[in-house]
């Protein structure tokens, strides 16, 4: 395990709560785990509501207040820990006005933009693994994903883009050179003033690799797109996991700083050694 000094100079901005129906442990337990590691700042980013018709892997509209209260409880349980209130909001082309309305209900510290759907297909769900393994037009799927991603980055709705190359989750990677897709996507991020998240959940998935890849991150760095850090913890013991590797990756791709957020204002901090 990395030392407390290392964690003390980092933040984990991607953590969930039981309110999304696929995570365990109260926010206060995540905060205690973070404190044990030596983290001094964390942020929750629960899945934002979507309209009826999608699956139920997120807050219901009437639970936004419950979520805010759980995070406030965690603050009381972990005095001395800075706890940001974020939200992981979908980019869904047809239902973006709804997402925008939900996001406007609270003064979040940051809004994490995630693409988990192509149309109504949740390509991130465990049931999608077979489709990915049997997929005959992998590059076309990636192209479609990054097209949505580009729209998301241009929407002005998000502060940082969550798990930027989530399409690789189940392992299959196109044979084609995907860097032109990355470049187009990241141009939108650079122009939109949006950061990208280094998300260590990929290490725990079939692909066994941090999101995003080094190829993606090198282009991001060249373009001056800032990074944020998140474990995407769905259980307290996942807080801060893989962060040593995440920082090593960031440095190898040219980064020296990372982003923190407060009330959607971004500041840059030096990466820990
Ligand atoms: Zn989740
Ligand atoms: Fe996600
Ligand atoms: Fe998440
Ligand atoms: Zn996530």
CSV table of C-alpha atoms and ligand atoms in Angstrom, one decimal:
chain,number,residue,atom,x,y,z
A,1,UNK,CA,0.0,0.0,0.0
A,2,UNK,CA,1.2,3.5,-0.8
A,3,UNK,CA,2.0,5.7,2.2
A,4,UNK,CA,-0.3,8.2,3.9
A,5,UNK,CA,1.8,11.1,2.6
A,6,UNK,CA,1.0,10.0,-1.0
A,7,UNK,CA,-2.7,9.8,-0.4
A,8,UNK,CA,-2.7,13.0,1.6
A,9,UNK,CA,-1.8,14.9,-1.6
A,10,UNK,CA,-4.4,13.2,-3.7
A,11,UNK,CA,-8.2,13.1,-3.8
A,12,UNK,CA,-10.8,10.4,-4.7
A,13,UNK,CA,-13.7,12.0,-6.5
A,14,UNK,CA,-15.7,8.9,-7.7
A,15,UNK,CA,-17.6,7.0,-5.0
A,16,UNK,CA,-21.1,5.6,-4.8
A,17,UNK,CA,-23.7,5.0,-2.2
A,18,UNK,CA,-26.3,2.2,-1.7
A,19,UNK,CA,-28.9,4.5,-3.2
A,20,UNK,CA,-27.9,3.4,-6.7
A,21,UNK,CA,-28.9,-0.2,-6.0
A,22,UNK,CA,-25.5,-1.6,-7.0
A,23,UNK,CA,-23.1,-0.3,-4.3
A,24,UNK,CA,-22.7,-1.2,-0.7
A,25,UNK,CA,-21.7,0.6,2.5
A,26,UNK,CA,-22.8,3.9,3.9
A,27,UNK,CA,-20.9,7.1,2.8
A,28,UNK,CA,-19.6,7.4,6.3
A,29,UNK,CA,-17.8,4.0,5.9
A,30,UNK,CA,-16.2,5.2,2.6
A,31,UNK,CA,-15.1,8.3,4.5
A,32,UNK,CA,-13.6,6.2,7.3
A,33,UNK,CA,-11.7,4.0,4.8
A,34,UNK,CA,-10.4,7.2,3.1
A,35,UNK,CA,-9.2,8.5,6.4
A,36,UNK,CA,-7.4,5.2,7.2
A,37,UNK,CA,-5.6,5.5,3.8
A,38,UNK,CA,-4.5,9.1,4.6
A,39,UNK,CA,-6.8,10.8,2.1
A,40,UNK,CA,-7.7,14.3,3.2
A,41,UNK,CA,-10.3,15.1,0.5
A,42,UNK,CA,-12.9,12.8,-1.2
A,43,UNK,CA,-16.0,13.3,-3.3
A,44,UNK,CA,-19.2,11.3,-3.8
A,45,UNK,CA,-20.6,11.1,-7.3
A,46,UNK,CA,-23.8,9.1,-7.2
A,47,UNK,CA,-25.6,8.2,-10.5
A,48,UNK,CA,-27.9,11.0,-11.4
A,49,UNK,CA,-31.6,10.2,-12.1
A,50,UNK,CA,-32.8,9.4,-15.7
A,51,UNK,CA,-36.3,9.4,-17.0
A,52,UNK,CA,-38.5,6.2,-16.9
A,53,UNK,CA,-37.5,3.6,-19.4
A,54,UNK,CA,-33.9,3.2,-18.4
A,55,UNK,CA,-32.7,0.6,-15.9
A,56,UNK,CA,-32.7,1.4,-12.2
A,57,UNK,CA,-29.0,1.6,-11.5
A,58,UNK,CA,-29.2,5.1,-10.1
A,59,UNK,CA,-31.0,7.6,-7.8
A,60,UNK,CA,-34.7,8.1,-8.3
A,61,UNK,CA,-35.7,11.6,-8.8
A,62,UNK,CA,-37.2,11.8,-5.3
A,63,UNK,CA,-34.0,10.5,-3.7
A,64,UNK,CA,-31.7,13.5,-4.6
A,65,UNK,CA,-32.4,15.0,-1.2
A,66,UNK,CA,-31.6,11.6,0.5
A,67,UNK,CA,-28.3,11.5,-1.3
A,68,UNK,CA,-27.3,15.0,-0.1
A,69,UNK,CA,-28.3,14.1,3.5
A,70,UNK,CA,-26.1,10.9,3.4
A,71,UNK,CA,-23.1,12.9,2.3
A,72,UNK,CA,-23.8,15.4,5.1
A,73,UNK,CA,-23.8,12.5,7.5
A,74,UNK,CA,-20.5,11.3,6.2
A,75,UNK,CA,-19.1,14.8,6.8
A,76,UNK,CA,-20.2,14.6,10.5
A,77,UNK,CA,-18.7,11.1,10.8
A,78,UNK,CA,-15.3,12.1,9.4
A,79,UNK,CA,-14.5,15.6,10.8
A,80,UNK,CA,-11.2,16.8,9.2
A,81,UNK,CA,-12.0,15.1,5.9
A,82,UNK,CA,-13.1,17.5,3.1
A,83,UNK,CA,-16.0,15.8,1.4
A,84,UNK,CA,-17.2,17.2,-1.9
A,85,UNK,CA,-20.7,16.6,-3.2
A,86,UNK,CA,-20.6,15.6,-6.9
A,87,UNK,CA,-22.9,13.7,-9.2
A,88,UNK,CA,-22.2,11.2,-12.0
A,89,UNK,CA,-24.6,12.4,-14.8
A,90,UNK,CA,-25.3,10.5,-18.0
A,91,UNK,CA,-24.9,11.8,-21.4
A,92,UNK,CA,-28.0,10.6,-23.2
A,93,UNK,CA,-28.6,12.4,-26.4
A,94,UNK,CA,-32.4,12.3,-26.4
A,95,UNK,CA,-32.9,12.9,-22.7
A,96,UNK,CA,-30.3,15.6,-22.1
A,97,UNK,CA,-32.9,18.3,-21.1
A,98,UNK,CA,-34.0,16.0,-18.3
A,99,UNK,CA,-30.4,15.4,-17.1
A,100,UNK,CA,-29.8,19.1,-17.2
A,101,UNK,CA,-32.9,19.7,-15.0
A,102,UNK,CA,-31.7,17.1,-12.5
A,103,UNK,CA,-28.2,18.6,-12.3
A,104,UNK,CA,-29.6,22.0,-11.8
A,105,UNK,CA,-31.4,20.9,-8.6
A,106,UNK,CA,-28.3,21.2,-6.4
A,107,UNK,CA,-25.1,23.2,-6.1
A,108,UNK,CA,-22.7,20.3,-6.8
A,109,UNK,CA,-19.0,20.7,-6.4
A,110,UNK,CA,-18.5,18.9,-9.7
A,111,UNK,CA,-20.4,17.0,-12.3
A,112,UNK,CA,-18.9,13.9,-13.7
A,113,UNK,CA,-20.0,13.2,-17.2
A,114,UNK,CA,-20.4,9.6,-18.2
A,115,UNK,CA,-21.5,7.7,-21.3
A,116,UNK,CA,-22.9,4.3,-20.3
A,117,UNK,CA,-25.6,4.1,-23.0
A,118,UNK,CA,-25.7,4.0,-26.7
A,119,UNK,CA,-29.3,4.7,-27.3
A,120,UNK,CA,-31.1,2.6,-24.7
A,121,UNK,CA,-28.3,0.0,-24.6
A,122,UNK,CA,-26.4,0.0,-21.3
A,123,UNK,CA,-23.1,-1.3,-22.8
A,124,UNK,CA,-21.5,-1.2,-19.4
A,125,UNK,CA,-23.9,-3.7,-17.7
A,126,UNK,CA,-22.6,-7.2,-17.0
A,127,UNK,CA,-25.3,-8.6,-19.4
A,128,UNK,CA,-23.5,-6.7,-22.2
A,129,UNK,CA,-20.3,-8.7,-21.9
A,130,UNK,CA,-21.5,-11.4,-24.4
A,131,UNK,CA,-22.5,-8.8,-27.0
A,132,UNK,CA,-19.1,-7.2,-26.7
A,133,UNK,CA,-17.3,-10.6,-27.1
A,134,UNK,CA,-19.3,-11.4,-30.2
A,135,UNK,CA,-19.3,-7.9,-31.6
A,136,UNK,CA,-18.4,-7.9,-35.4
A,137,UNK,CA,-18.0,-4.2,-35.8
A,138,UNK,CA,-16.0,-3.1,-32.8
A,139,UNK,CA,-14.5,-0.1,-34.4
A,140,UNK,CA,-17.9,1.2,-35.4
A,141,UNK,CA,-19.1,0.8,-31.8
A,142,UNK,CA,-16.1,2.8,-30.5
A,143,UNK,CA,-16.7,5.4,-33.2
A,144,UNK,CA,-20.3,5.8,-32.0
A,145,UNK,CA,-19.2,5.9,-28.3
A,146,UNK,CA,-16.7,8.7,-28.9
A,147,UNK,CA,-19.2,10.6,-31.0
A,148,UNK,CA,-21.5,10.7,-27.9
A,149,UNK,CA,-18.5,11.5,-25.8
A,150,UNK,CA,-17.6,14.4,-28.0
A,151,UNK,CA,-21.2,15.8,-27.8
A,152,UNK,CA,-21.0,15.4,-24.0
A,153,UNK,CA,-17.8,17.3,-23.7
A,154,UNK,CA,-19.3,20.1,-25.8
A,155,UNK,CA,-22.5,20.3,-23.9
A,156,UNK,CA,-21.2,22.5,-21.1
A,157,UNK,CA,-22.9,20.3,-18.6
A,158,UNK,CA,-19.9,18.4,-17.2
A,159,UNK,CA,-16.7,19.3,-15.3
A,160,UNK,CA,-14.8,16.1,-15.9
A,161,UNK,CA,-15.5,13.1,-18.1
A,162,UNK,CA,-15.8,9.8,-16.1
A,163,UNK,CA,-13.9,6.6,-17.2
A,164,UNK,CA,-13.1,8.2,-20.6
A,165,UNK,CA,-12.7,4.9,-22.6
A,166,UNK,CA,-15.3,2.8,-20.8
A,167,UNK,CA,-16.0,1.0,-24.2
A,168,UNK,CA,-13.0,-1.2,-23.5
A,169,UNK,CA,-14.4,-2.6,-20.2
A,170,UNK,CA,-14.9,-6.2,-21.4
A,171,UNK,CA,-11.6,-6.5,-23.1
A,172,UNK,CA,-12.1,-6.5,-26.9
A,173,UNK,CA,-10.2,-3.6,-28.5
A,174,UNK,CA,-10.5,-2.6,-32.2
A,175,UNK,CA,-7.6,-3.6,-34.5
A,176,UNK,CA,-7.8,-0.2,-36.1
A,177,UNK,CA,-5.8,2.8,-34.8
A,178,UNK,CA,-8.3,4.6,-32.5
A,179,UNK,CA,-6.1,7.7,-31.9
A,180,UNK,CA,-8.1,9.8,-34.4
A,181,UNK,CA,-11.2,9.1,-32.4
A,182,UNK,CA,-9.4,10.1,-29.2
A,183,UNK,CA,-8.1,13.2,-30.8
A,184,UNK,CA,-11.6,14.4,-32.0
A,185,UNK,CA,-13.1,13.6,-28.5
A,186,UNK,CA,-10.3,15.4,-26.7
A,187,UNK,CA,-10.5,18.4,-29.0
A,188,UNK,CA,-14.1,18.8,-27.7
A,189,UNK,CA,-12.8,18.5,-24.1
A,190,UNK,CA,-10.1,21.1,-24.6
A,191,UNK,CA,-12.5,23.5,-26.3
A,192,UNK,CA,-15.2,22.9,-23.7
A,193,UNK,CA,-12.8,23.3,-20.7
A,194,UNK,CA,-13.6,19.8,-19.5
A,195,UNK,CA,-11.2,17.6,-17.6
A,196,UNK,CA,-10.9,13.8,-18.0
A,197,UNK,CA,-10.9,11.3,-15.1
A,198,UNK,CA,-8.3,8.7,-14.5
A,199,UNK,CA,-10.5,6.0,-13.2
A,200,UNK,CA,-9.0,2.9,-11.6
A,201,UNK,CA,-12.2,0.7,-11.8
A,202,UNK,CA,-10.9,-0.6,-15.1
A,203,UNK,CA,-8.3,-2.6,-13.1
A,204,UNK,CA,-11.1,-4.5,-11.5
A,205,UNK,CA,-12.9,-5.2,-14.8
A,206,UNK,CA,-12.1,-7.8,-17.5
A,207,UNK,CA,-9.9,-5.4,-19.4
A,208,UNK,CA,-7.6,-5.1,-16.3
A,209,UNK,CA,-6.5,-1.6,-17.3
A,210,UNK,CA,-7.1,1.9,-16.0
A,211,UNK,CA,-9.5,4.1,-17.9
A,212,UNK,CA,-8.3,5.8,-20.1
A,213,UNK,CA,-5.4,4.1,-21.9
A,214,UNK,CA,-2.0,5.7,-22.1
A,215,UNK,CA,-2.6,6.4,-25.8
A,216,UNK,CA,-5.6,8.5,-24.9
A,217,UNK,CA,-4.0,10.2,-22.0
A,218,UNK,CA,-0.9,11.3,-23.9
A,219,UNK,CA,-3.1,13.1,-26.4
A,220,UNK,CA,-5.1,14.7,-23.5
A,221,UNK,CA,-1.8,16.0,-22.0
A,222,UNK,CA,-0.6,17.4,-25.3
A,223,UNK,CA,-3.9,19.2,-25.7
A,224,UNK,CA,-3.7,20.6,-22.1
A,225,UNK,CA,-6.8,18.8,-20.9
A,226,UNK,CA,-6.6,18.5,-17.1
A,227,UNK,CA,-7.1,15.2,-15.2
A,228,UNK,CA,-9.1,14.2,-12.1
A,229,UNK,CA,-8.8,11.0,-10.1
A,230,UNK,CA,-11.5,8.5,-9.1
A,231,UNK,CA,-11.7,4.9,-7.9
A,232,UNK,CA,-15.3,4.5,-8.8
A,233,UNK,CA,-15.7,2.7,-5.5
A,234,UNK,CA,-19.0,0.8,-5.1
A,235,UNK,CA,-17.8,-0.6,-1.7
A,236,UNK,CA,-15.7,1.1,1.0
A,237,UNK,CA,-12.6,-1.1,0.5
A,238,UNK,CA,-12.4,0.1,-3.1
A,239,UNK,CA,-11.7,3.7,-2.1
A,240,UNK,CA,-8.3,4.9,-3.4
A,241,UNK,CA,-7.6,1.5,-5.0
A,242,UNK,CA,-5.0,1.5,-7.7
A,243,UNK,CA,-4.0,5.1,-7.1
A,244,UNK,CA,-0.3,4.5,-7.2
A,245,UNK,CA,-0.6,3.0,-10.7
A,246,UNK,CA,-2.9,5.9,-11.7
A,247,UNK,CA,-0.4,8.5,-10.7
A,248,UNK,CA,2.4,6.6,-12.4
A,249,UNK,CA,0.3,6.5,-15.6
A,250,UNK,CA,-0.4,10.3,-15.4
A,251,UNK,CA,3.3,11.1,-15.0
A,252,UNK,CA,4.3,8.7,-17.8
A,253,UNK,CA,1.9,10.5,-20.1
A,254,UNK,CA,3.4,13.9,-19.2
A,255,UNK,CA,1.1,15.2,-16.4
A,256,UNK,CA,2.5,17.1,-13.4
A,257,UNK,CA,-0.8,18.4,-12.0
A,258,UNK,CA,-4.4,17.3,-11.4
A,259,UNK,CA,-7.7,19.0,-10.8
A,260,UNK,CA,-9.8,19.5,-7.7
A,261,UNK,CA,-13.2,21.1,-7.7
A,262,UNK,CA,-15.3,23.2,-5.3
A,263,UNK,CA,-18.6,24.5,-6.4
A,264,UNK,CA,-17.6,23.8,-10.0
A,265,UNK,CA,-14.5,25.9,-9.7
A,266,UNK,CA,-11.4,24.0,-10.8
A,267,UNK,CA,-7.9,24.3,-9.2
A,268,UNK,CA,-4.8,22.5,-10.1
A,269,UNK,CA,-2.5,20.7,-7.6
A,270,UNK,CA,0.9,19.0,-8.0
A,271,UNK,CA,0.8,15.2,-8.3
A,272,UNK,CA,2.3,13.4,-5.3
A,273,UNK,CA,5.8,12.0,-5.9
B,1,LIG,ZN1,-22.3,2.5,-10.5
B,2,LIG,FE1,-19.9,5.1,-14.6
B,3,LIG,FE1,-19.4,5.6,-10.9
B,4,LIG,ZN1,-18.7,5.1,-12.8
